[in-house]
Amino acid sequence: MKSIPTFIFDLDGVITNTEKYHFQSWREICKLLKFNLTSELNEELKGISRDKCLKKILDWAKLEISVNKFNELLDKKNQIYLDKISKINSSNVISGVYEFITSAKKQKHLIALYSSSRNANFILDKLNLHSFFDAIVDGNSVKASKPDPEGFELAAKLTESDPKNCVVFEDSEAGIIAGNKINMLTIGIGSSKKLSIANKVFKEFNEIKFQDFQKC
Ligand code: G6P
Ligand code: MG
């Protein structure tokens, strides 16, 4: 008998439009470092943990800073970000996502979240989406963030799903790499050029049909 695939969603840039606030917040930090963070470089920050992002930025800027300064900048970035997202609500859910998740629940798909963000639970509350998820894995639950598959493995374990029967929805290359590593079906949400390593790419959830995922 075919089993119903488990859907594992990324958060920033897939469920909600908060990715732009991460970018704006990092740009403010980069200004302090006198480094110009372009949107091309920002693609490489998508999906990875806060401290990995800062390490990448310091590498690009060829800067070395003390541990204290490093932690101070991480806190500052998060304060700027939290301030920007303080007023988000269900209107910040990306078009088609709510309908997709509610139909998936009706059709008995298990729903999990894996986000590298440590703010994921806070954001899900603000979006009023918490109760839809059968499992939530965030930046606090894993040692290694994407492109390591640890978080996807944990989401599969928590939903008692075979990783091969999981479908990953991701807007970041790091997330697609992570899902591919453990043979999950990877669905890129966004540009097919940027996410060419995904098994399939859709511009938005409105274009997706569940039959596409009955692969087991
Ligand atoms: C997500 C975003 C990244 C962000 C990371 C950490 O993966 O795509 O852009 O850097 O979460 O987020 P946080 O809210 O913990 O700083
Ligand atoms: Mg994302």
PDB file of C-alpha atoms and ligand atoms in Angstrom:
ATOM      1  CA  MET A   1       0.000   0.000   0.000  1.00  0.00           C
ATOM      2  CA  LYS A   2       1.236   3.513  -0.787  1.00  0.00           C
ATOM      3  CA  SER A   3       1.868   5.597   2.337  1.00  0.00           C
ATOM      4  CA  ILE A   4       0.898   9.242   2.449  1.00  0.00           C
ATOM      5  CA  PRO A   5       4.022  11.429   2.222  1.00  0.00           C
ATOM      6  CA  THR A   6       4.997  13.630   5.166  1.00  0.00           C
ATOM      7  CA  PHE A   7       5.475  17.270   4.208  1.00  0.00           C
ATOM      8  CA  ILE A   8       8.388  19.139   5.799  1.00  0.00           C
ATOM      9  CA  PHE A   9       8.295  22.890   5.352  1.00  0.00           C
ATOM     10  CA  ASP A  10      11.015  25.458   5.714  1.00  0.00           C
ATOM     11  CA  LEU A  11       9.768  28.711   7.296  1.00  0.00           C
ATOM     12  CA  ASP A  12      11.507  31.891   6.092  1.00  0.00           C
ATOM     13  CA  GLY A  13      10.841  32.397   2.390  1.00  0.00           C
ATOM     14  CA  VAL A  14       8.514  29.375   2.118  1.00  0.00           C
ATOM     15  CA  ILE A  15       5.717  29.907   4.634  1.00  0.00           C
ATOM     16  CA  THR A  16       6.277  33.571   5.350  1.00  0.00           C
ATOM     17  CA  ASN A  17       7.965  36.536   3.729  1.00  0.00           C
ATOM     18  CA  THR A  18      10.443  37.133   6.566  1.00  0.00           C
ATOM     19  CA  GLU A  19      13.531  36.353   4.450  1.00  0.00           C
ATOM     20  CA  LYS A  20      13.651  40.004   3.345  1.00  0.00           C
ATOM     21  CA  TYR A  21      13.867  41.085   7.017  1.00  0.00           C
ATOM     22  CA  HIS A  22      16.861  38.792   7.573  1.00  0.00           C
ATOM     23  CA  PHE A  23      18.508  40.405   4.548  1.00  0.00           C
ATOM     24  CA  GLN A  24      17.752  43.965   5.728  1.00  0.00           C
ATOM     25  CA  SER A  25      19.035  43.159   9.230  1.00  0.00           C
ATOM     26  CA  TRP A  26      22.283  41.638   7.919  1.00  0.00           C
ATOM     27  CA  ARG A  27      22.730  44.655   5.655  1.00  0.00           C
ATOM     28  CA  GLU A  28      22.612  46.902   8.709  1.00  0.00           C
ATOM     29  CA  ILE A  29      25.253  44.777  10.434  1.00  0.00           C
ATOM     30  CA  CYS A  30      27.359  44.787   7.248  1.00  0.00           C
ATOM     31  CA  LYS A  31      27.149  48.571   7.113  1.00  0.00           C
ATOM     32  CA  LEU A  32      28.794  48.671  10.554  1.00  0.00           C
ATOM     33  CA  LEU A  33      31.498  46.392   9.145  1.00  0.00           C
ATOM     34  CA  LYS A  34      31.790  48.568   6.021  1.00  0.00           C
ATOM     35  CA  PHE A  35      30.908  45.619   3.836  1.00  0.00           C
ATOM     36  CA  ASN A  36      28.361  45.707   1.025  1.00  0.00           C
ATOM     37  CA  LEU A  37      26.066  42.693   1.288  1.00  0.00           C
ATOM     38  CA  THR A  38      24.553  42.184  -2.162  1.00  0.00           C
ATOM     39  CA  SER A  39      21.392  40.180  -2.826  1.00  0.00           C
ATOM     40  CA  GLU A  40      23.541  37.621  -4.724  1.00  0.00           C
ATOM     41  CA  LEU A  41      25.687  37.000  -1.651  1.00  0.00           C
ATOM     42  CA  ASN A  42      22.584  36.953   0.521  1.00  0.00           C
ATOM     43  CA  GLU A  43      21.397  33.841  -1.376  1.00  0.00           C
ATOM     44  CA  GLU A  44      24.222  31.997   0.409  1.00  0.00           C
ATOM     45  CA  LEU A  45      22.923  33.110   3.811  1.00  0.00           C
ATOM     46  CA  LYS A  46      19.484  31.615   3.245  1.00  0.00           C
ATOM     47  CA  GLY A  47      18.754  28.542   5.333  1.00  0.00           C
ATOM     48  CA  ILE A  48      21.863  28.672   7.479  1.00  0.00           C
ATOM     49  CA  SER A  49      22.155  29.469  11.174  1.00  0.00           C
ATOM     50  CA  ARG A  50      22.750  32.963  12.530  1.00  0.00           C
ATOM     51  CA  ASP A  51      26.344  32.307  13.572  1.00  0.00           C
ATOM     52  CA  LYS A  52      27.212  30.580  10.277  1.00  0.00           C
ATOM     53  CA  CYS A  53      25.838  33.648   8.471  1.00  0.00           C
ATOM     54  CA  LEU A  54      28.111  35.979  10.436  1.00  0.00           C
ATOM     55  CA  LYS A  55      31.123  33.701   9.862  1.00  0.00           C
ATOM     56  CA  LYS A  56      30.463  33.822   6.106  1.00  0.00           C
ATOM     57  CA  ILE A  57      30.124  37.605   6.156  1.00  0.00           C
ATOM     58  CA  LEU A  58      33.405  37.999   8.058  1.00  0.00           C
ATOM     59  CA  ASP A  59      35.112  35.688   5.532  1.00  0.00           C
ATOM     60  CA  TRP A  60      33.771  37.707   2.606  1.00  0.00           C
ATOM     61  CA  ALA A  61      34.808  40.968   4.292  1.00  0.00           C
ATOM     62  CA  LYS A  62      38.177  39.428   5.233  1.00  0.00           C
ATOM     63  CA  LEU A  63      37.705  40.542   8.831  1.00  0.00           C
ATOM     64  CA  GLU A  64      38.740  38.989  12.114  1.00  0.00           C
ATOM     65  CA  ILE A  65      36.951  40.012  15.298  1.00  0.00           C
ATOM     66  CA  SER A  66      36.993  38.942  18.949  1.00  0.00           C
ATOM     67  CA  VAL A  67      34.549  36.376  20.331  1.00  0.00           C
ATOM     68  CA  ASN A  68      32.861  39.135  22.352  1.00  0.00           C
ATOM     69  CA  LYS A  69      32.396  41.323  19.312  1.00  0.00           C
ATOM     70  CA  PHE A  70      31.112  38.313  17.351  1.00  0.00           C
ATOM     71  CA  ASN A  71      28.457  37.589  19.986  1.00  0.00           C
ATOM     72  CA  GLU A  72      27.607  41.267  20.258  1.00  0.00           C
ATOM     73  CA  LEU A  73      26.953  41.433  16.483  1.00  0.00           C
ATOM     74  CA  LEU A  74      24.808  38.274  16.622  1.00  0.00           C
ATOM     75  CA  ASP A  75      22.678  39.838  19.355  1.00  0.00           C
ATOM     76  CA  LYS A  76      22.445  43.098  17.491  1.00  0.00           C
ATOM     77  CA  LYS A  77      21.366  41.365  14.280  1.00  0.00           C
ATOM     78  CA  ASN A  78      18.669  39.508  16.180  1.00  0.00           C
ATOM     79  CA  GLN A  79      17.427  42.663  17.910  1.00  0.00           C
ATOM     80  CA  ILE A  80      17.129  44.438  14.561  1.00  0.00           C
ATOM     81  CA  TYR A  81      15.344  41.402  13.095  1.00  0.00           C
ATOM     82  CA  LEU A  82      12.934  41.012  16.028  1.00  0.00           C
ATOM     83  CA  ASP A  83      12.073  44.661  15.766  1.00  0.00           C
ATOM     84  CA  LYS A  84      11.286  44.252  12.046  1.00  0.00           C
ATOM     85  CA  ILE A  85       9.058  41.217  12.600  1.00  0.00           C
ATOM     86  CA  SER A  86       7.329  42.550  15.709  1.00  0.00           C
ATOM     87  CA  LYS A  87       4.170  43.377  13.789  1.00  0.00           C
ATOM     88  CA  ILE A  88       3.875  40.350  11.514  1.00  0.00           C
ATOM     89  CA  ASN A  89       0.591  38.449  11.537  1.00  0.00           C
ATOM     90  CA  SER A  90      -1.347  35.996   9.373  1.00  0.00           C
ATOM     91  CA  SER A  91      -1.266  38.469   6.464  1.00  0.00           C
ATOM     92  CA  ASN A  92       2.464  37.673   6.199  1.00  0.00           C
ATOM     93  CA  VAL A  93       1.771  34.065   5.214  1.00  0.00           C
ATOM     94  CA  ILE A  94       2.826  33.677   1.564  1.00  0.00           C
ATOM     95  CA  SER A  95       0.000  33.328  -0.961  1.00  0.00           C
ATOM     96  CA  GLY A  96      -1.296  29.764  -1.359  1.00  0.00           C
ATOM     97  CA  VAL A  97       0.459  28.365   1.723  1.00  0.00           C
ATOM     98  CA  TYR A  98      -2.503  28.395   4.097  1.00  0.00           C
ATOM     99  CA  GLU A  99      -4.732  26.670   1.520  1.00  0.00           C
ATOM    100  CA  PHE A 100      -2.002  24.116   0.741  1.00  0.00           C
ATOM    101  CA  ILE A 101      -1.457  23.227   4.409  1.00  0.00           C
ATOM    102  CA  THR A 102      -5.154  22.994   5.248  1.00  0.00           C
ATOM    103  CA  SER A 103      -5.812  20.714   2.228  1.00  0.00           C
ATOM    104  CA  ALA A 104      -2.783  18.598   3.147  1.00  0.00           C
ATOM    105  CA  LYS A 105      -4.136  18.130   6.679  1.00  0.00           C
ATOM    106  CA  LYS A 106      -7.536  17.128   5.289  1.00  0.00           C
ATOM    107  CA  GLN A 107      -5.831  14.547   3.082  1.00  0.00           C
ATOM    108  CA  LYS A 108      -4.010  13.127   6.136  1.00  0.00           C
ATOM    109  CA  HIS A 109      -0.503  14.234   5.266  1.00  0.00           C
ATOM    110  CA  LEU A 110       1.641  14.721   8.356  1.00  0.00           C
ATOM    111  CA  ILE A 111       3.078  18.229   8.488  1.00  0.00           C
ATOM    112  CA  ALA A 112       6.449  19.164   9.975  1.00  0.00           C
ATOM    113  CA  LEU A 113       8.592  22.257  10.070  1.00  0.00           C
ATOM    114  CA  TYR A 114      12.346  22.414   9.859  1.00  0.00           C
ATOM    115  CA  SER A 115      13.776  25.892  10.038  1.00  0.00           C
ATOM    116  CA  SER A 116      17.319  26.911  10.993  1.00  0.00           C
ATOM    117  CA  SER A 117      15.837  29.922  12.752  1.00  0.00           C
ATOM    118  CA  ARG A 118      15.833  30.132  16.526  1.00  0.00           C
ATOM    119  CA  ASN A 119      12.809  32.406  16.192  1.00  0.00           C
ATOM    120  CA  ALA A 120      10.659  29.828  14.390  1.00  0.00           C
ATOM    121  CA  ASN A 121       8.214  29.068  17.231  1.00  0.00           C
ATOM    122  CA  PHE A 122       7.718  32.754  17.903  1.00  0.00           C
ATOM    123  CA  ILE A 123       6.968  33.388  14.214  1.00  0.00           C
ATOM    124  CA  LEU A 124       4.557  30.431  13.897  1.00  0.00           C
ATOM    125  CA  ASP A 125       2.626  31.842  16.870  1.00  0.00           C
ATOM    126  CA  LYS A 126       2.424  35.259  15.249  1.00  0.00           C
ATOM    127  CA  LEU A 127       1.192  33.687  12.000  1.00  0.00           C
ATOM    128  CA  ASN A 128      -1.357  31.592  13.880  1.00  0.00           C
ATOM    129  CA  LEU A 129      -0.029  28.399  12.274  1.00  0.00           C
ATOM    130  CA  HIS A 130       1.415  26.541  15.249  1.00  0.00           C
ATOM    131  CA  SER A 131      -1.449  24.091  15.654  1.00  0.00           C
ATOM    132  CA  PHE A 132      -1.117  22.734  12.096  1.00  0.00           C
ATOM    133  CA  PHE A 133       2.280  21.160  12.738  1.00  0.00           C
ATOM    134  CA  ASP A 134       2.753  17.572  13.894  1.00  0.00           C
ATOM    135  CA  ALA A 135       6.438  18.292  14.605  1.00  0.00           C
ATOM    136  CA  ILE A 136       8.551  21.430  14.818  1.00  0.00           C
ATOM    137  CA  VAL A 137      12.329  21.407  14.471  1.00  0.00           C
ATOM    138  CA  ASP A 138      14.144  24.742  14.692  1.00  0.00           C
ATOM    139  CA  GLY A 139      17.600  26.218  15.153  1.00  0.00           C
ATOM    140  CA  ASN A 140      17.479  25.309  18.843  1.00  0.00           C
ATOM    141  CA  SER A 141      16.872  21.612  18.137  1.00  0.00           C
ATOM    142  CA  VAL A 142      19.958  20.803  16.049  1.00  0.00           C
ATOM    143  CA  LYS A 143      23.739  20.918  16.359  1.00  0.00           C
ATOM    144  CA  ALA A 144      24.417  21.303  12.627  1.00  0.00           C
ATOM    145  CA  SER A 145      22.228  23.564  10.505  1.00  0.00           C
ATOM    146  CA  LYS A 146      21.472  23.143   6.778  1.00  0.00           C
ATOM    147  CA  PRO A 147      23.110  21.965   4.501  1.00  0.00           C
ATOM    148  CA  ASP A 148      23.526  19.242   7.130  1.00  0.00           C
ATOM    149  CA  PRO A 149      20.441  16.974   7.088  1.00  0.00           C
ATOM    150  CA  GLU A 150      20.249  16.601  10.916  1.00  0.00           C
ATOM    151  CA  GLY A 151      17.058  18.684  11.209  1.00  0.00           C
ATOM    152  CA  PHE A 152      15.263  16.830   8.411  1.00  0.00           C
ATOM    153  CA  GLU A 153      16.249  13.500   9.997  1.00  0.00           C
ATOM    154  CA  LEU A 154      14.823  14.706  13.297  1.00  0.00           C
ATOM    155  CA  ALA A 155      11.575  15.890  11.668  1.00  0.00           C
ATOM    156  CA  ALA A 156      11.195  12.444  10.052  1.00  0.00           C
ATOM    157  CA  LYS A 157      11.869  10.748  13.386  1.00  0.00           C
ATOM    158  CA  LEU A 158       9.392  12.930  15.299  1.00  0.00           C
ATOM    159  CA  THR A 159       6.645  12.187  12.775  1.00  0.00           C
ATOM    160  CA  GLU A 160       7.676   8.513  12.614  1.00  0.00           C
ATOM    161  CA  SER A 161       8.159   8.853   8.863  1.00  0.00           C
ATOM    162  CA  ASP A 162      10.584   7.096   6.542  1.00  0.00           C
ATOM    163  CA  PRO A 163      12.870   9.867   5.163  1.00  0.00           C
ATOM    164  CA  LYS A 164      12.228   8.436   1.669  1.00  0.00           C
ATOM    165  CA  ASN A 165       8.541   9.197   2.196  1.00  0.00           C
ATOM    166  CA  CYS A 166       9.133  12.847   3.079  1.00  0.00           C
ATOM    167  CA  VAL A 167       8.719  15.847   0.811  1.00  0.00           C
ATOM    168  CA  VAL A 168      10.784  18.933   1.597  1.00  0.00           C
ATOM    169  CA  PHE A 169       9.650  22.452   0.623  1.00  0.00           C
ATOM    170  CA  GLU A 170      12.589  24.850   0.537  1.00  0.00           C
ATOM    171  CA  ASP A 171      13.621  28.209  -0.890  1.00  0.00           C
ATOM    172  CA  SER A 172      17.326  27.843  -0.060  1.00  0.00           C
ATOM    173  CA  GLU A 173      20.056  25.906  -1.797  1.00  0.00           C
ATOM    174  CA  ALA A 174      21.370  24.822   1.629  1.00  0.00           C
ATOM    175  CA  GLY A 175      17.981  23.280   2.453  1.00  0.00           C
ATOM    176  CA  ILE A 176      17.714  21.462  -0.873  1.00  0.00           C
ATOM    177  CA  ILE A 177      21.230  20.044  -0.448  1.00  0.00           C
ATOM    178  CA  ALA A 178      20.261  18.799   3.038  1.00  0.00           C
ATOM    179  CA  GLY A 179      17.067  17.103   1.800  1.00  0.00           C
ATOM    180  CA  ASN A 180      18.839  15.562  -1.203  1.00  0.00           C
ATOM    181  CA  LYS A 181      21.519  14.062   1.067  1.00  0.00           C
ATOM    182  CA  ILE A 182      18.948  11.789   2.727  1.00  0.00           C
ATOM    183  CA  ASN A 183      16.868  11.104  -0.390  1.00  0.00           C
ATOM    184  CA  MET A 184      13.853  13.165   0.547  1.00  0.00           C
ATOM    185  CA  LEU A 185      11.881  14.504  -2.407  1.00  0.00           C
ATOM    186  CA  THR A 186      13.023  18.124  -2.623  1.00  0.00           C
ATOM    187  CA  ILE A 187      10.694  20.820  -3.894  1.00  0.00           C
ATOM    188  CA  GLY A 188      12.230  24.222  -4.533  1.00  0.00           C
ATOM    189  CA  ILE A 189       9.937  27.197  -4.040  1.00  0.00           C
ATOM    190  CA  GLY A 190      11.203  30.120  -6.093  1.00  0.00           C
ATOM    191  CA  SER A 191      13.450  30.440  -9.107  1.00  0.00           C
ATOM    192  CA  SER A 192      14.264  27.248 -11.047  1.00  0.00           C
ATOM    193  CA  LYS A 193      17.603  28.794 -12.008  1.00  0.00           C
ATOM    194  CA  LYS A 194      18.692  29.232  -8.374  1.00  0.00           C
ATOM    195  CA  LEU A 195      17.214  25.945  -7.149  1.00  0.00           C
ATOM    196  CA  SER A 196      18.147  23.691 -10.065  1.00  0.00           C
ATOM    197  CA  ILE A 197      19.422  20.964  -7.717  1.00  0.00           C
ATOM    198  CA  ALA A 198      15.890  20.384  -6.367  1.00  0.00           C
ATOM    199  CA  ASN A 199      13.862  17.438  -7.684  1.00  0.00           C
ATOM    200  CA  LYS A 200      11.178  19.892  -8.790  1.00  0.00           C
ATOM    201  CA  VAL A 201      10.753  23.654  -8.599  1.00  0.00           C
ATOM    202  CA  PHE A 202       7.544  25.662  -8.374  1.00  0.00           C
ATOM    203  CA  LYS A 203       7.180  29.400  -8.246  1.00  0.00           C
ATOM    204  CA  GLU A 204       4.465  29.174  -5.625  1.00  0.00           C
ATOM    205  CA  PHE A 205       2.220  26.741  -3.760  1.00  0.00           C
ATOM    206  CA  ASN A 206      -0.812  27.536  -5.954  1.00  0.00           C
ATOM    207  CA  GLU A 207       0.927  25.603  -8.758  1.00  0.00           C
ATOM    208  CA  ILE A 208       1.418  22.385  -6.782  1.00  0.00           C
ATOM    209  CA  LYS A 209      -0.808  19.307  -6.988  1.00  0.00           C
ATOM    210  CA  PHE A 210      -0.609  16.607  -4.280  1.00  0.00           C
ATOM    211  CA  GLN A 211      -0.681  13.773  -6.870  1.00  0.00           C
ATOM    212  CA  ASP A 212       2.853  14.849  -7.839  1.00  0.00           C
ATOM    213  CA  PHE A 213       4.111  13.450  -4.534  1.00  0.00           C
ATOM    214  CA  GLN A 214       2.551   9.982  -4.468  1.00  0.00           C
ATOM    215  CA  LYS A 215       5.876   8.329  -5.173  1.00  0.00           C
ATOM    216  CA  CYS A 216       6.058   5.525  -2.578  1.00  0.00           C
TER     217      CYS A 216
HETATM  218  C1  G6P B   1      16.599  30.736   8.371  1.00  0.00           C
HETATM  219  C2  G6P B   1      16.813  31.846   7.372  1.00  0.00           C
HETATM  220  C3  G6P B   1      18.219  32.399   7.475  1.00  0.00           C
HETATM  221  C4  G6P B   1      18.532  32.761   8.924  1.00  0.00           C
HETATM  222  C5  G6P B   1      18.387  31.533   9.814  1.00  0.00           C
HETATM  223  C6  G6P B   1      18.642  31.835  11.281  1.00  0.00           C
HETATM  224  O1  G6P B   1      17.226  29.604   7.928  1.00  0.00           O
HETATM  225  O2  G6P B   1      16.623  31.371   6.054  1.00  0.00           O
HETATM  226  O3  G6P B   1      18.308  33.530   6.656  1.00  0.00           O
HETATM  227  O4  G6P B   1      19.864  33.232   9.030  1.00  0.00           O
HETATM  228  O5  G6P B   1      17.056  31.064   9.680  1.00  0.00           O
HETATM  229  O6  G6P B   1      17.605  32.645  11.783  1.00  0.00           O
HETATM  230  P1  G6P B   1      17.542  33.297  13.219  1.00  0.00           P
HETATM  231  O7  G6P B   1      16.125  33.808  13.311  1.00  0.00           O
HETATM  232  O8  G6P B   1      17.827  32.221  14.224  1.00  0.00           O
HETATM  233  O9  G6P B   1      18.546  34.367  13.253  1.00  0.00           O
HETATM  234 MG    MG B   2      14.036  29.565   3.756  1.00  0.00          MG
END
